[in-house]
Coordinates of C-alpha atoms in Angstrom, one line a residue:
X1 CA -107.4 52.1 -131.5
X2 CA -109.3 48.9 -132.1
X3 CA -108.1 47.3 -129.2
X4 CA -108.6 49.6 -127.1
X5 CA -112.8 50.2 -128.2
X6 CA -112.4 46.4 -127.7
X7 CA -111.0 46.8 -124.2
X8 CA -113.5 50.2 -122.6
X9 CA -116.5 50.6 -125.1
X10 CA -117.5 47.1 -126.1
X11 CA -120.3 46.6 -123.6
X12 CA -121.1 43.3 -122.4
X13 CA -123.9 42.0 -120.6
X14 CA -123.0 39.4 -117.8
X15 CA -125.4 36.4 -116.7
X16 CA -125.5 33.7 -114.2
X17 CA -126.8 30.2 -113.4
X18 CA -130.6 30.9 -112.4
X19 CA -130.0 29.8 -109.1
X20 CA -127.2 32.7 -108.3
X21 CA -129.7 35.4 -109.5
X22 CA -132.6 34.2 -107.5
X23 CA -130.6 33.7 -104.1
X24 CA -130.1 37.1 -102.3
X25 CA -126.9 35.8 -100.4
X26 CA -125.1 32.9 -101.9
X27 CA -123.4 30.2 -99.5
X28 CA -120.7 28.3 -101.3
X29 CA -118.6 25.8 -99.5
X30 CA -114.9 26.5 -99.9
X31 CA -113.1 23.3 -101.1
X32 CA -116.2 21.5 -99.2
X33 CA -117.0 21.4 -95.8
X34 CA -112.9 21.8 -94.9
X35 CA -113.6 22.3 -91.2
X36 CA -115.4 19.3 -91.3
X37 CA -113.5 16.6 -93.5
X38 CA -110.0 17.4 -95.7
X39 CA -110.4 20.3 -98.2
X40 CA -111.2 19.3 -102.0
X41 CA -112.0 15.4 -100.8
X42 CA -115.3 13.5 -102.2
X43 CA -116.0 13.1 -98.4
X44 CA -115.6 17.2 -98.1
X45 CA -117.8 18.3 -100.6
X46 CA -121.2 15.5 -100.0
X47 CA -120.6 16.8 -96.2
X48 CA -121.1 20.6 -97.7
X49 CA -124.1 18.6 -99.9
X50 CA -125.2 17.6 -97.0
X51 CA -125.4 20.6 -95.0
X52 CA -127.4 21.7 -98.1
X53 CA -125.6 24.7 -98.8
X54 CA -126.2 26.8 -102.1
X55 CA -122.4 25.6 -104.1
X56 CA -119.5 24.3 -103.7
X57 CA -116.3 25.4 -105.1
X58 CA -113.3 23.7 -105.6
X59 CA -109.4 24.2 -107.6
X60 CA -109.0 22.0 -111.1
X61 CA -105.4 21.5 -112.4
X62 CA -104.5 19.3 -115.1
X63 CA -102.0 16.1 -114.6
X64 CA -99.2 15.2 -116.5
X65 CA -101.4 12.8 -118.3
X66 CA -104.1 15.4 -119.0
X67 CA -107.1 14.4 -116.5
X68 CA -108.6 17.0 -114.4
X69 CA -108.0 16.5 -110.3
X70 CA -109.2 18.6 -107.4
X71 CA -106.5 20.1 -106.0
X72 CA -105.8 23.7 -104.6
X73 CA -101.9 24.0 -104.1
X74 CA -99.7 24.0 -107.2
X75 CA -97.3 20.8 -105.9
X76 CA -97.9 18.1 -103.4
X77 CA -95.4 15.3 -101.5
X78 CA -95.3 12.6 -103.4
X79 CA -92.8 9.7 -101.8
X80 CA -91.4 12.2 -99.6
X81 CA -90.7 14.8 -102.6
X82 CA -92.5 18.2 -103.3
X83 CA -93.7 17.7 -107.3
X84 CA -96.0 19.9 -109.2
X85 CA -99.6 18.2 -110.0
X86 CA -98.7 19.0 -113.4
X87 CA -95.6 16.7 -113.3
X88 CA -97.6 13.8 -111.7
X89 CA -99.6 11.2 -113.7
X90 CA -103.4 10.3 -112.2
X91 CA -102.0 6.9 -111.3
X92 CA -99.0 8.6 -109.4
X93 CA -101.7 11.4 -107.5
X94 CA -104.1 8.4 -106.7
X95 CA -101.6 7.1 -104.3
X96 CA -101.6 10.1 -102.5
X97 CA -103.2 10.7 -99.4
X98 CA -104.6 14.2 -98.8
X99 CA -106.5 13.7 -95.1
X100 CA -104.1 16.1 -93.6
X101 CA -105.1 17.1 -90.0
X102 CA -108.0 14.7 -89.7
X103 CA -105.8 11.7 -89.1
X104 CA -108.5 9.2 -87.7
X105 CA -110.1 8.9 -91.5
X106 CA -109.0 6.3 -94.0
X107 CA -107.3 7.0 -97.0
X108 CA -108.4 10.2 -98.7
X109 CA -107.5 10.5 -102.4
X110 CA -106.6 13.4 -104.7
X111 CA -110.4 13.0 -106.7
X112 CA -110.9 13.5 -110.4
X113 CA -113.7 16.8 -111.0
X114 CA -115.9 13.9 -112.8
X115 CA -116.6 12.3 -109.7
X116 CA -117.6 15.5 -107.6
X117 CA -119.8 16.2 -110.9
X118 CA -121.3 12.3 -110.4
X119 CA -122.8 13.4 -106.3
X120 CA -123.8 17.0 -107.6
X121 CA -127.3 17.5 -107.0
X122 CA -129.1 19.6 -109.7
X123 CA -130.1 22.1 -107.6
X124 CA -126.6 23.2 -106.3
X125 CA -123.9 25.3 -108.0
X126 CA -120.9 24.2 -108.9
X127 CA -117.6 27.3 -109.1
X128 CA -114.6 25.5 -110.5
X129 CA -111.6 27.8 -110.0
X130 CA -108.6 27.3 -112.7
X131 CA -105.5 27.0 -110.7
X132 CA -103.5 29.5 -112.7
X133 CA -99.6 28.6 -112.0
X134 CA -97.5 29.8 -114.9
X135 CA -98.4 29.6 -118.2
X136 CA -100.7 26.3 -117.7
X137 CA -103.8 28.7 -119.7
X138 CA -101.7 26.8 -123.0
X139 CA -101.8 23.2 -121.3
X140 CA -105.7 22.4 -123.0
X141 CA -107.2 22.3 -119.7
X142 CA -109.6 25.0 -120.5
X143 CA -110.6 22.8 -123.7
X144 CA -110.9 19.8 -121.3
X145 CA -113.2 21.4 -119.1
X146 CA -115.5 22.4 -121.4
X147 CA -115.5 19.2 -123.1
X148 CA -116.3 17.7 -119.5
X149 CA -119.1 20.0 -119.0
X150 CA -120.8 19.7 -121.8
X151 CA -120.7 15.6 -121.3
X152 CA -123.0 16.4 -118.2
X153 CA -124.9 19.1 -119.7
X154 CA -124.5 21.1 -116.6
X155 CA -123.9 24.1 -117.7
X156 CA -126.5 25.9 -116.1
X157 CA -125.2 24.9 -112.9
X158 CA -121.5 26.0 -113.7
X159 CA -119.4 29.0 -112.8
X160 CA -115.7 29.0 -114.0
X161 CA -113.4 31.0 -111.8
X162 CA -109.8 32.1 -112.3
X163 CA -107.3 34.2 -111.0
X164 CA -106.1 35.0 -114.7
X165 CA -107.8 37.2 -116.7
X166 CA -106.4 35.5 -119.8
X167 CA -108.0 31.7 -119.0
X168 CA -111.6 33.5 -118.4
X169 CA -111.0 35.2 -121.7
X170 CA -110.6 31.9 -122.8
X171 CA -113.4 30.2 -121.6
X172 CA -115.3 32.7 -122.9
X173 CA -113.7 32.2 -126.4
X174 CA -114.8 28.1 -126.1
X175 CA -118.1 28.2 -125.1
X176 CA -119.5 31.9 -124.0
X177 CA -122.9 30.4 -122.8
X178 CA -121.0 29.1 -119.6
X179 CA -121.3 31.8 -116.7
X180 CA -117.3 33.1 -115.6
X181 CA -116.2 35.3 -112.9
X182 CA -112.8 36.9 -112.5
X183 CA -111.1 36.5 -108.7
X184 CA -109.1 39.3 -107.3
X185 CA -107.7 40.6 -104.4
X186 CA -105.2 42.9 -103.6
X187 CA -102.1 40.9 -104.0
X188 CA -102.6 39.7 -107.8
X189 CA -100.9 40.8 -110.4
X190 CA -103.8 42.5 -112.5
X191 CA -106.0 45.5 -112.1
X192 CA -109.3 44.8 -111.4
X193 CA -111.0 47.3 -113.7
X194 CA -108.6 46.3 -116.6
X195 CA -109.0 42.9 -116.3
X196 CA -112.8 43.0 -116.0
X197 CA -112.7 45.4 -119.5
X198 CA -110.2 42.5 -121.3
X199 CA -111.8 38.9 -119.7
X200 CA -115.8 40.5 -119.4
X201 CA -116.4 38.0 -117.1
X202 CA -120.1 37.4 -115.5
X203 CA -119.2 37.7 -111.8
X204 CA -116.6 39.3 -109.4
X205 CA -114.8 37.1 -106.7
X206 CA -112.8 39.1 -104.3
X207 CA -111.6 39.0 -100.6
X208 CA -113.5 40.4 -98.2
X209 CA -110.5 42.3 -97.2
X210 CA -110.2 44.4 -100.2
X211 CA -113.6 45.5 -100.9
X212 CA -114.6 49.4 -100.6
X213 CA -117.7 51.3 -101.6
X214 CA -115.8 52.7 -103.9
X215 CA -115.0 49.4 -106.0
X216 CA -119.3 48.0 -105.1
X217 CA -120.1 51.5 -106.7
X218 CA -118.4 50.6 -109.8
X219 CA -119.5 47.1 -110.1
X220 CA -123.0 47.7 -110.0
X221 CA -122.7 49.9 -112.5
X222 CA -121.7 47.2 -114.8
X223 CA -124.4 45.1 -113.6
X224 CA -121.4 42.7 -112.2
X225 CA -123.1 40.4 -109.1
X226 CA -120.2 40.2 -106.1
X227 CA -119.0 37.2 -104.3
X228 CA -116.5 38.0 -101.2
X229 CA -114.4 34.9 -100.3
X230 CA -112.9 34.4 -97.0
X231 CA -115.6 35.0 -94.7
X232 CA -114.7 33.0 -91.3
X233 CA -116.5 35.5 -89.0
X234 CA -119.7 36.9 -87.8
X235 CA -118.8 40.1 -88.3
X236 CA -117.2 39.6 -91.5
X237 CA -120.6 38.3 -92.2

């Protein structure tokens, strides 16, 4: 019985970075600017800094060594071999070159999340999304993050994102003055409404695909702001 009051009555009462309330329509740049330069690249995200949009967002996963990289995809070819991110060490991921398709750059490394945080200007906001492969939500990242945070006292500028209801329950649990939001689309694993009762996350990230009145209805009614991802079209727009 606890648990579940814990779950459906406990109410909560979400918030955001100041600069996501006051903007009527929020412009994040996915993994950068990734028409533009390779996704999740310093040279992506200062072109989206650039362009002067409102955020960026980008994927964090932890190496074997334990320091946060910007990375979206759970492995990577290393010397001709798929490995996880998580089986790499920094030194190992720094020798990999991520330019993909734009083939007339130089080198473009895997890059730590401290050195996006270095060019982040204070007036943008910054959505880290938790790469949730497994069960990495034990591996300390979420500790690390924090920690990382906190070091640049930004976190009024900070929205951490995950696809697992369990590492934004977490977060929440380390430092509940950081703004969350739980991602969701119609091919995860979770419930939306379930996992909004369990993680009561600030914010609600979903594909623009799988949105219905039905589910804006409910979301405004727990006062839950909504970011649709995946927008490539003007009519999308």
């Amino acid at each position: 019985i606890i648990i579940i009051c814990q779950l459906f009555f406990i109410i909560w009462k979400p918030f955001l970075p100041e600069k996501l309330e006051q903007v009527p329509f929020f412009y994040y740049g996915h993994r950068g600017a990734l028409n533009l330069a390779p996704e999740n690249t310093i040279r992506s995200f200062q072109l989206a800094i650039d362009s002067h949009l409102d955020g960026i967002e980008l994927d964090v996963q932890l190496t074997k060594d334990s320091h946060l990289v910007v990375y979206h995809d759970e492995s990577v070819e290393y010397k001709n071999i798929s490995m996880k991110i998580k089986e790499l060490t920094l030194e190992q991921t720094n020798t990999i070159d991520v330019k993909n398709k734009f083939k007339d750059l130089p080198f473009q490394n895997i890059p730590l999340l401290e050195d996006v945080i270095k060019i982040l200007p204070d007036d943008m906001i910054l959505n880290i999304e938790i790469k949730s492969y497994g069960a990495n939500q034990f591996s300390g990242l979420e500790k690390l993050l924090i920690d990382l945070i906190a070091k640049y006292s930004i976190e009024d500028q900070v929205i951490i994102s995950s696809f697992n209801p369990y590492i934004i329950k977490k977060i929440k649990a380390l430092n509940n003055s950081i703004a969350t939001a739980f991602i969701w689309s119609l091919q995860s694993y979770y419930s939306y409404k379930l996992s909004l009762y369990y993680s009561k996350p600030d914010a609600f990230h979903v594909n623009i695909n799988d949105i219905d009145q039905q589910m804006i209805d409910w979301l405004n009614k727990k006062d839950l702001k909504i970011y649709a991802y995946t927008i490539n079209t003007k009519p999308d727009l």
